Structures are given as C-alpha cells and as structure tokens.
Coordinates of C-alpha atoms and ligand atoms in Angstrom, one line a residue:
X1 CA 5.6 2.6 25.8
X2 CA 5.3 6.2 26.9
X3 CA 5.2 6.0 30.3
X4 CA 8.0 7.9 30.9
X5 CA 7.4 10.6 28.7
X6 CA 8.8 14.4 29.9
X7 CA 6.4 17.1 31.2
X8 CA 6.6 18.8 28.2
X9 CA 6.0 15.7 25.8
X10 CA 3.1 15.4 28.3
X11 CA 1.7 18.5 27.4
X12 CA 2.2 18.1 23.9
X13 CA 0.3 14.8 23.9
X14 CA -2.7 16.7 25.6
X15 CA -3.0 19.2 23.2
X16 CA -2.4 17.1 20.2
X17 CA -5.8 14.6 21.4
X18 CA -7.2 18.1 21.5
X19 CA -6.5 19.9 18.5
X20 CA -7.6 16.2 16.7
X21 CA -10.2 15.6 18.3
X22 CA -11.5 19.8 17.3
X23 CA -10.3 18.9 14.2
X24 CA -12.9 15.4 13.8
X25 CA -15.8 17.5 15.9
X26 CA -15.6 20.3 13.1
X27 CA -16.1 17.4 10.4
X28 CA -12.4 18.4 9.1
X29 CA -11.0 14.4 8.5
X30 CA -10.0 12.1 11.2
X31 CA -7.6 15.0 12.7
X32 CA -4.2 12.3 12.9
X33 CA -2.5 15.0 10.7
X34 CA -3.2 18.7 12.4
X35 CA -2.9 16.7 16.2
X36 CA 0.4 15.4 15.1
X37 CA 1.7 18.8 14.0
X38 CA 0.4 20.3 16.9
X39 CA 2.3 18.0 18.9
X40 CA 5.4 18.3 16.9
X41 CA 5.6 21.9 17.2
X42 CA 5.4 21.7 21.0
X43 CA 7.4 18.6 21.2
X44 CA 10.2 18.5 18.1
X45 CA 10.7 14.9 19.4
X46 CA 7.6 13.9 20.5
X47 CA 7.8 11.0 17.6
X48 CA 11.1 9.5 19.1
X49 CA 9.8 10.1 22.5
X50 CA 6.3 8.0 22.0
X51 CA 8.1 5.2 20.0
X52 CA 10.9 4.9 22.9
X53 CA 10.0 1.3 24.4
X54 CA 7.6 0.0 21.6
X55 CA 8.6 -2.7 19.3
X56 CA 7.9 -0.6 15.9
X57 CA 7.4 -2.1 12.2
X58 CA 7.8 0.6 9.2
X59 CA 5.7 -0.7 6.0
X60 CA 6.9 1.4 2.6
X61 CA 6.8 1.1 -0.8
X62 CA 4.4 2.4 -3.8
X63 CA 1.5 -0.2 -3.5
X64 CA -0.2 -2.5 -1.3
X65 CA 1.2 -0.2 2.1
X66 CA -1.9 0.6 3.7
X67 CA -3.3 -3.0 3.2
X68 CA 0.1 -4.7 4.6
X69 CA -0.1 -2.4 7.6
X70 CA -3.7 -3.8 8.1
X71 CA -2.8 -7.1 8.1
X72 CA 0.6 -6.7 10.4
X73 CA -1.6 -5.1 12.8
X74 CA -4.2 -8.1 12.7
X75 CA -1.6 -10.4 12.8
X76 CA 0.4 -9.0 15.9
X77 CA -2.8 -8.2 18.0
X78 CA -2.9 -12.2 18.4
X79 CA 0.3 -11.3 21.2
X80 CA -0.8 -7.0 22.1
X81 CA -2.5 -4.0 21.6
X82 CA -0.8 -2.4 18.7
X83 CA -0.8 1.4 17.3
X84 CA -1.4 1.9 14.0
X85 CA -1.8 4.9 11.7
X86 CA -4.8 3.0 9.8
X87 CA -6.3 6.1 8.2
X88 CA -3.4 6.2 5.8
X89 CA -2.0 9.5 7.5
X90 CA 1.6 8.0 6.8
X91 CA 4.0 11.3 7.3
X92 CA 5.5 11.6 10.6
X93 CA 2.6 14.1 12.0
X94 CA 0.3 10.9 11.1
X95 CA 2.9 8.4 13.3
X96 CA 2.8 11.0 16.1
X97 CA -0.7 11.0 16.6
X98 CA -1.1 7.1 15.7
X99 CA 1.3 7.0 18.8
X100 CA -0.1 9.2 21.1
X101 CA -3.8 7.6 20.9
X102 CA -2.4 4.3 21.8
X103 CA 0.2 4.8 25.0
X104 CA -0.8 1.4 26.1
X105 CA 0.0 -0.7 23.0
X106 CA 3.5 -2.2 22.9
X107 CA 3.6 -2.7 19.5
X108 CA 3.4 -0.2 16.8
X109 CA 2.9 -1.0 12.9
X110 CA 3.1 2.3 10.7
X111 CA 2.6 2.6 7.2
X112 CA 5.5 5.0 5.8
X113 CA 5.3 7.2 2.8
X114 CA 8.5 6.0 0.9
X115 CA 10.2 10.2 1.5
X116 CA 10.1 9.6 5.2
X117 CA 11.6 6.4 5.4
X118 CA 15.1 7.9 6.6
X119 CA 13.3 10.0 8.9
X120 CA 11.0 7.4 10.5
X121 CA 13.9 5.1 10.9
X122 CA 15.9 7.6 13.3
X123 CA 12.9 8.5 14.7
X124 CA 11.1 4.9 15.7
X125 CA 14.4 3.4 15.9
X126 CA 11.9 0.2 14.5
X127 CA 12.5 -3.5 15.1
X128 CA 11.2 -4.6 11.6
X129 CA 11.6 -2.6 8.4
X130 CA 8.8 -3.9 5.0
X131 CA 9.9 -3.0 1.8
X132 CA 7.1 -4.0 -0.5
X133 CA 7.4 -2.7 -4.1
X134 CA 9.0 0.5 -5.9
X135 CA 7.0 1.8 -9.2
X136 CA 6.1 4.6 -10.5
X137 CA 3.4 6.8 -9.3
X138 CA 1.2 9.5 -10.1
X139 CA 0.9 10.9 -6.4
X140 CA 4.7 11.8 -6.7
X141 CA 6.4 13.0 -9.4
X142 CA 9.1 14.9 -7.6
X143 CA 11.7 11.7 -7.6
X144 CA 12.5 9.4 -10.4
X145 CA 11.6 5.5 -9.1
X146 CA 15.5 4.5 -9.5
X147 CA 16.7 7.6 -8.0
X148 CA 13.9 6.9 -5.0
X149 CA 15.7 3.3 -4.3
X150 CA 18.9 4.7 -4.2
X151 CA 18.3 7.1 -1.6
X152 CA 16.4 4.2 0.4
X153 CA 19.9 2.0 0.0
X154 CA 22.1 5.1 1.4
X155 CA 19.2 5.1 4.3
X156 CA 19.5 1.6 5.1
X157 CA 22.8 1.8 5.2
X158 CA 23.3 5.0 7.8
X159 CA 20.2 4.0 9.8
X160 CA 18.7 0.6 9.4
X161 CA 21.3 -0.4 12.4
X162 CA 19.4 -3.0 14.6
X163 CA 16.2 -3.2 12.0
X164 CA 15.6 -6.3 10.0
X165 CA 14.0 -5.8 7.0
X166 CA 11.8 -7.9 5.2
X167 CA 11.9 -7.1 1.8
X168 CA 10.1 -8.2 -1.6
X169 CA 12.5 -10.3 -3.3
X170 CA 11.1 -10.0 -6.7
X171 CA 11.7 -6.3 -7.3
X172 CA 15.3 -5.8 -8.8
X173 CA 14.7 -1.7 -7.1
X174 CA 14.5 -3.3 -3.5
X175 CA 16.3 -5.8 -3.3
X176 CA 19.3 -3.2 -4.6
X177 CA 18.3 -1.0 -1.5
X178 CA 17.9 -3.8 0.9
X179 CA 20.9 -6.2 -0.2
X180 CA 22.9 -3.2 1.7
X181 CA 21.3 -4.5 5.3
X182 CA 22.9 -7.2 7.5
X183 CA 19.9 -9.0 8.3
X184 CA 17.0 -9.2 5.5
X185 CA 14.3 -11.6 5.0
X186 CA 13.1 -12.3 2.2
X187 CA 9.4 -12.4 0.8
X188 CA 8.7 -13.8 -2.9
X189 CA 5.7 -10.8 -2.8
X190 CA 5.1 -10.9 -6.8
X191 CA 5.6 -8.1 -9.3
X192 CA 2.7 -7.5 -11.9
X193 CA 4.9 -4.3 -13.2
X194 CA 8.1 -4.8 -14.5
X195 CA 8.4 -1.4 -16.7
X196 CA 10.5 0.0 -13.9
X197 CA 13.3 -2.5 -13.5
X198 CA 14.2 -3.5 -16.7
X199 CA 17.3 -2.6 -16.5
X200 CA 19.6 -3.6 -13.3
X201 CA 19.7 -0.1 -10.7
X202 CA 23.1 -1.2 -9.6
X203 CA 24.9 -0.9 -12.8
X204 CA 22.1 -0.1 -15.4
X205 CA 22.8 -3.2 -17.9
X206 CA 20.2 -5.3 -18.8
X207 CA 18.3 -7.9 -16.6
X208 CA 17.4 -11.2 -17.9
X209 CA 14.1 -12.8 -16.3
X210 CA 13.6 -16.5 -16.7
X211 CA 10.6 -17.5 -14.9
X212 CA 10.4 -16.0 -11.7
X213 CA 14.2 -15.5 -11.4
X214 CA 15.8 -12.0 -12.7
X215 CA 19.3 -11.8 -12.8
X216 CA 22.4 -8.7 -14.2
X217 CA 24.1 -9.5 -16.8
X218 CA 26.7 -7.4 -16.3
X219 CA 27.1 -7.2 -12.1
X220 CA 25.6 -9.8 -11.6
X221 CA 22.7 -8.7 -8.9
X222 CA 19.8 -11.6 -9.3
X223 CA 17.1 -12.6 -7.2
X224 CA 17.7 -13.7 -3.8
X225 CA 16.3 -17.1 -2.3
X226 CA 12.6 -16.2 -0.9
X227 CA 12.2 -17.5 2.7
X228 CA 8.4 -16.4 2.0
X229 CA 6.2 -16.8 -0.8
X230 CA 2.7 -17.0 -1.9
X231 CA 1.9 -21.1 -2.5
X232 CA 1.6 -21.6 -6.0
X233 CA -1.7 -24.1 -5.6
X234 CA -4.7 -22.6 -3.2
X235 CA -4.5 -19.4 -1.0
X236 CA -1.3 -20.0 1.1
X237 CA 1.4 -18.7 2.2
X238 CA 4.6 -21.0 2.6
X239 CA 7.1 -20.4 5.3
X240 CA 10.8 -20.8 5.8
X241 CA 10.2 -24.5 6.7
X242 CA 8.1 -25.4 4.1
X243 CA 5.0 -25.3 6.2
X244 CA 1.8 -23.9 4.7
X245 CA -0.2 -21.7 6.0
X246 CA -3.7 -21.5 4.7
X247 CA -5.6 -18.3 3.9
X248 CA -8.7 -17.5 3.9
X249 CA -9.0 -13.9 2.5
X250 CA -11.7 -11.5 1.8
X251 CA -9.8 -9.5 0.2
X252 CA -8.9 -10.2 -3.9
X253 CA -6.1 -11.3 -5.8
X254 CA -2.5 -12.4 -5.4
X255 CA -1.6 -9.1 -4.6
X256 CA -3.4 -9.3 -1.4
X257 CA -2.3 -13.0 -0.7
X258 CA 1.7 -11.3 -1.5
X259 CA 0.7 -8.8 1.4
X260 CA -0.4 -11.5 3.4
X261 CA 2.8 -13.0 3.1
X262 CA 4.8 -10.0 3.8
X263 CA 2.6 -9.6 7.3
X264 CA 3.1 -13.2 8.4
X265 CA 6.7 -12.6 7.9
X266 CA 6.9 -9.8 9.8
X267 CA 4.6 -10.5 12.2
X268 CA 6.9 -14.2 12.7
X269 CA 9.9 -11.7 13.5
X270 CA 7.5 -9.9 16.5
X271 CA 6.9 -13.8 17.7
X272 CA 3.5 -14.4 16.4
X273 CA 3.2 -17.9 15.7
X274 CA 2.0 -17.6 11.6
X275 CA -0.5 -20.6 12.1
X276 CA -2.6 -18.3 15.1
X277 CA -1.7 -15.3 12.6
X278 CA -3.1 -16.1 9.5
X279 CA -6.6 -16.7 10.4
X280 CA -6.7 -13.3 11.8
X281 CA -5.8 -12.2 8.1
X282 CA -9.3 -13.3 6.9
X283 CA -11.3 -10.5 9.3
X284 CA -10.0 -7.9 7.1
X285 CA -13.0 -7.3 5.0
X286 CA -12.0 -3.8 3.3
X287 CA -9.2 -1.1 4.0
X288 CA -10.4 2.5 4.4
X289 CA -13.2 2.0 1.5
X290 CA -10.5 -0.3 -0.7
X291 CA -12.2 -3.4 -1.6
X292 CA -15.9 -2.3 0.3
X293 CA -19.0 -4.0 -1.2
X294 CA -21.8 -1.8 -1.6
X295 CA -25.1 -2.6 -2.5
X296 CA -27.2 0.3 -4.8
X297 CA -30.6 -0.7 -6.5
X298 CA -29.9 -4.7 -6.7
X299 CA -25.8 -4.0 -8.2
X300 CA -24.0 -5.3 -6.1
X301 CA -20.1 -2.9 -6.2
X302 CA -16.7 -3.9 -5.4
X303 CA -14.9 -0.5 -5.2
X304 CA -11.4 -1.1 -6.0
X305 CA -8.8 1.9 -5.7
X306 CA -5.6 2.2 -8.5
X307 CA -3.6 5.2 -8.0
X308 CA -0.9 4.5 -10.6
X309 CA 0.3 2.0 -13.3
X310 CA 0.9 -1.1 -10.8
X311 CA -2.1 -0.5 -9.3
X312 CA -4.6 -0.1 -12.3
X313 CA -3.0 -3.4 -14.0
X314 CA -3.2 -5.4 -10.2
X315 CA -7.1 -4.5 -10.2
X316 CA -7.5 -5.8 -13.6
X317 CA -6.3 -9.4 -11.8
X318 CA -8.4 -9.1 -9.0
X319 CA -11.7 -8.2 -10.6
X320 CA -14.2 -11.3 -11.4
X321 CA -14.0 -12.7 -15.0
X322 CA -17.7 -11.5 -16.0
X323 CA -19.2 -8.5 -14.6
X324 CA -19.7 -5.0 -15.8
X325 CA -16.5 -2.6 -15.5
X326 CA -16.8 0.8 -14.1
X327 CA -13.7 2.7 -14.5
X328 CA -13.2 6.3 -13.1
X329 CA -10.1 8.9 -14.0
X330 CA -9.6 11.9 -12.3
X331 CA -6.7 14.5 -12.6
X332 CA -6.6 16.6 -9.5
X333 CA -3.9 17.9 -7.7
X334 CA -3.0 14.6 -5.7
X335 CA -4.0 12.5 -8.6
X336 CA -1.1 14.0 -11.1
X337 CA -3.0 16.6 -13.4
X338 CA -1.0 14.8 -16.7
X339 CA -2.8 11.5 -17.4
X340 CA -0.7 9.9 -20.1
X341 CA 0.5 7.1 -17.7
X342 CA -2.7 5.5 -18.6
X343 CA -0.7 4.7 -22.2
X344 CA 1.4 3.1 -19.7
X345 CA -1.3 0.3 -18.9
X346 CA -2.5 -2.9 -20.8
X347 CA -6.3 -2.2 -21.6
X348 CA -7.0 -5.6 -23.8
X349 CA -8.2 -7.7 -20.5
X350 CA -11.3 -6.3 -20.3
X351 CA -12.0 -6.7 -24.3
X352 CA -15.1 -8.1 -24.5
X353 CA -17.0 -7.4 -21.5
X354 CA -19.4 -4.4 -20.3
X355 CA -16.9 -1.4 -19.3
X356 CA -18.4 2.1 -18.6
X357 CA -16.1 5.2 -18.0
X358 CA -16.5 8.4 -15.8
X359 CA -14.7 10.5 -13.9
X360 CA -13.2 14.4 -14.7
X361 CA -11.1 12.7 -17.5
X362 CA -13.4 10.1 -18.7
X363 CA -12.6 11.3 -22.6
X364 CA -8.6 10.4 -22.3
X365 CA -10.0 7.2 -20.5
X366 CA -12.3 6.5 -23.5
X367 CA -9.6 7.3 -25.9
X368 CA -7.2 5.1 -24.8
X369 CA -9.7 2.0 -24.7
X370 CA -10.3 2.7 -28.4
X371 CA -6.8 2.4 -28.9
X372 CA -6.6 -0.9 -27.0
X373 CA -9.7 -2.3 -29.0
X374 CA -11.6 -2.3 -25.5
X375 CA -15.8 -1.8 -26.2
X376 CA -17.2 0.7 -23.8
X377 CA -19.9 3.2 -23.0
X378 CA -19.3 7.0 -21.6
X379 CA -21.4 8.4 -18.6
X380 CA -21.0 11.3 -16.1
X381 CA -21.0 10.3 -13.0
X382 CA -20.8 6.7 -10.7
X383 CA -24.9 7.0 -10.4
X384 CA -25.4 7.2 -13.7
X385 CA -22.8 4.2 -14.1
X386 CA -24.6 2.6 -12.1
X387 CA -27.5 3.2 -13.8
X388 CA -26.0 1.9 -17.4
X389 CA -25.0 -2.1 -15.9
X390 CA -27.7 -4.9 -15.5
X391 CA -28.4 -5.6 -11.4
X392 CA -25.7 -8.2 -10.1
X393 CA -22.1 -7.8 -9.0
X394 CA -19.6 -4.5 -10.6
X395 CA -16.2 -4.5 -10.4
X396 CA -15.6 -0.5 -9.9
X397 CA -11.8 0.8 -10.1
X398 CA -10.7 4.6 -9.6
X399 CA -8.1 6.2 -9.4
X400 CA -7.0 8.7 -5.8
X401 CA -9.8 11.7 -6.0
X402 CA -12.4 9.4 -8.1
X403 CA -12.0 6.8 -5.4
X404 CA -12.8 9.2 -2.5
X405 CA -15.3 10.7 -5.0
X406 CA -17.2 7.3 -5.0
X407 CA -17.2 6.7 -1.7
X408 CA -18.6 10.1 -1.2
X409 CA -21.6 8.6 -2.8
X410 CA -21.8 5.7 -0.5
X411 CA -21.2 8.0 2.6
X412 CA -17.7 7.5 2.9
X413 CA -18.0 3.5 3.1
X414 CA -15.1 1.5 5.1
Ligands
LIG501 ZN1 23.9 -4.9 -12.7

C-alpha cells in the first residue's frame, strides 16, 4: 500500500485526484487517463511507487479483459478492498490513477492493454500475470498477432521473475509466450477463433487439432494439461482437484463462464477460497454497458459489444436462439477505418431469423450478409432499429464507436 509514499509522489497523488476529478466536473470522461498523466509527469514513478506493497494481478489479451478484471476484482473483494482500473483506462496513466484512488486496498487487479504488458510488469512488479487470448483486432493494427506473442514471450522471460501466470491453455499464441515462465497455471479458457494459430508460432509448421487437443507436428509444442476448465455439463467451473464449482452467471455464453474460470484461478492464487468466490461472480450484471438490458417501448435490448473477429463470432454464441438481431458497424478512427475483417466472420448463424443493420457502414454490413445468404433489413440509426422488431427481447451487437454510440441513446447505460 502507499503509505510510505515520498513527498513528492505525495504531491503528485494530490494533483492527479485533482486534475481527474476537473476533468469528470467538466463532463470530459471519468478523468483516470489525464489524472494519471498528470501524476506521471510530476512523479515518473509514481506507478511503481503506488503498487509497492500491493499484491497486483495484470489481466491481458485481445478479448474478454475488461470482463476478467471484473470478475477477479469480485472474486478477491471476498478477502480486501481491491483497486481496479474498471472503466477500461488500461495504459499505465489508467493504472496510476486506478492506484492512487484506492491507497487503502491491498490488492490490485488491472486490466492491461497487451503493448504495456512489459511495462506494467517492471512497473507493478505483480503477484499474478492472466494471459487470456491473442487474435486479431481492429483497435490495433500496428503489430501482427504472432509478432505480438513473441514480444510477450521475450517479456516474460526478462521480467515475469516472481509472477505466476495463469494462462489460457487453448491458444497455441499463449501458451508459446507463457511456456517460457517457471510457474504457470493453466486455464482450459476455450477458443471460438482459430484463424490466428493455425499454424504453430514456435516453428511455423502446421498444428493438428483433435478435439480439444492441438499439437506441432514438426516441434512438437501441443496443449498443456488444464488445471482449470469450464465443466462440460451446467455452468461450472472445475478446479485442480476435481471439485466443481457452480456458477450462476448473469452474464452470457461460455466465453463468460471461460472468464469466470480464469478469475477463480487467479483469485485461488490471492487465497480466495473458489467456493466463497464464485458466488460473488453472479453479481456482475453488465461491464461498462457490455451485456446491459435496456428496456425502450416494450423491446426488451441486450447490448452486446464485438470489436473484432473473436468478438463478433463469441456474440453470435451468446445471443438467444430467437429474437430479432440488431447489428451495428462503424469505421472510426478507434474502430479500424478498413472493414474487410467482417469477410473474416461466419454470418450463416443468424440465417433465418429477423436481423436489421445500422451503423456508418451499414452497406458493407449488408453486403456481406447477402454473401452469407443471411435475410435482413437496412435502417439508419438504433431508434429506428428499434422501431423495425416486434416488442420482446433484441439481441443488439456493435462494434467499438457503434457500441458507445448506442449507449449514447440509453444515456450511457452501465
Ligand atoms: Zn512447432
């Protein structure tokens, strides 16, 4: 904990609450990102300095971070207060504020945007590092995914030092990065997308999959034994011992049980005993607007955000069998302005139900349903989607900016 922070970390603690809290007052965000630079510029190591003491877990990868770091959090809080950067401000000027708002809370859980893994993990010196999933994603095209795991394995292997990481066994890209560690634990966390790692990133032969095993056949890298997995039968997760723990989650899909997993693993490490964990799990009703249920003249919306490949063919499991589709594409600046990925994603699940499109690039949307053979209808904007389904439930799913568009609408719903 910080209580034996320098004067002049002090001071830069001050003025960072400051400048955030200006920052909220003036209706300019949640302010974690302008307090932390503040801070920083004061303080170059006011990061390090605020971590000193704390027991820290790092939660990267492309999908499924912000949600992981949700559930960690609920799950530690059963032993202390924790600090967590929950408004998805995940570069170190994020971390630095998340820190300085709690100097009480023992524990810290930060969600880490995967470029500032090496960084954090001098930084926060953390206890626990989660390595989740590595795809491709429009947000970032600056790094190739394979090129991205390899700098994560030459991390580990400089800086992980005391860390164990608990790492997603079924993705041939970490399990490379991590298999350089000491001390791993492994998670069977499920991959829906396996257009990244068909071939093997250690030697770049090709890797056979039987099942849920993957193996080289050339080096001979394969799936490690999963400590933790999702139960195959009900909403569980299994432990090391064979014991079950049941789950009871609001939020959808096996993608979200897989995170559960992940957070009752690490949480395990932190000494939380998984049974009083996993309960906690179930509070989580939506994670800064992902998953929120919103009600608009008698339709009932699920809002359900996709940023890249992964994440649009993950919705597709978690949406209900029957109701209406809404599906919104923007291209903005965060988004990736090219939106060919969307070739990139299998359509033909939602033949033959109601699907309406909108967003800025609703036409290439529309396009490449007809090419999938997927029925759908073409409106403006999320009222006027709205507008075009029966009342009842609506599974909505949008990409970054159409996301934060949506929930615009809905007054910026949590
Ligand atoms: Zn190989």
């Amino acid at each position: 904990m910080s209580a034996n922070l320098t004067p002049r970390a002090k001071f830069a603690t001050t003025l960072l609450r400051t400048a955030a809290a200006l920052s909220r007052a003036t209706g300019r965000g949640d302010g974690s990102v302008i307090g932390g630079r503040v801070g920083l510029i004061v303080e170059p190591r006011l990061l390090e300095l605020l971590a000193e003491g704390r027991h820290v877990v790092l939660i990267s990868g492309t999908n499924g971070k912000t949600t992981t770091t949700r559930f960690t959090t609920a799950a530690i809080e059963a032993i202390g207060k924790v600090a967590t950067n929950s408004f998805g401000a995940n570069m170190p000027t994020g971390h630095t504020t998340a820190l300085a708002k709690a100097p009480k809370a023992e524990y810290a859980a930060l969600e880490c945007d995967e470029h500032y893994l090496g960084q954090l993990l001098d930084a926060a010196s953390p206890k626990v590092v989660a390595l989740l999933n590595l795809s491709r994603d429009q947000l970032d095209r600056a790094m190739e995914v394979t090129a991205l795991a390899a700098k994560w394995r030459q991390t580990l292997q400089t800086s992980a030092g005391q860390s164990t990481i608990v790492a997603n066994a079924d993705d041939p890209l970490i399990v490379w990065a991590a298999s350089v560690c000491q001390r791993v634990v492994w998670v069977a966390a499920g991959q829906s997308w396996t257009a990244d790692s068909a071939i093997c990133p250690n030697c770049g032969s090709h890797l056979d999959r039987f099942g849920e095993f993957w193996r080289c056949t050339n080096c001979g890298l394969n799936r490690p034994s999963p400590q933790w997995s999702v139960a195959q039968e009900g909403e569980a997760v299994v432990g090391p011992d064979g014991r079950r723990y049941e789950l009871n989650l609001q939020l959808p899909g096996r993608v979200n049980r897989a995170n559960a997993a992940t957070a009752l693993a690490v949480a395990s490490l932190f000494g939380v005993d998984p049974a009083q964990a996993a309960p906690r799990l179930s509070e989580v009703a939506s994670v800064a607007g992902r998953y929120a249920k919103v009600e608009r003249e008698g339709r009932q919306l699920r809002l359900l955000l996709a940023k890249n490949p992964a994440g649009w063919l993950e919705s597709f499991d978690m949406i209900e069998p029957h109701p209406p589709v809404v599906l919104s594409l923007n291209a903005r600046e965060v988004d990736g302005f090219d939106t060919s990925w969307i070739y990139d994603v299998d359509f033909t699940s939602l033949a033959g139900r109601k699907v309406v499109v909108t967003g800025d690039r609703r036409t290439d949307l529309a396009v490449r349903l007809e090419v999938d053979g997927v029925d759908f209808i073409v409106v403006d904007d999320i009222r006027a989607a709205i507008a075009a389904v029966p009342p009842g439930p609506v599974e909505v799913v949008a990409n970054y900016t159409a996301f934060q568009d949506i929930r615009a609408e809905f007054n910026r719903v949590n």
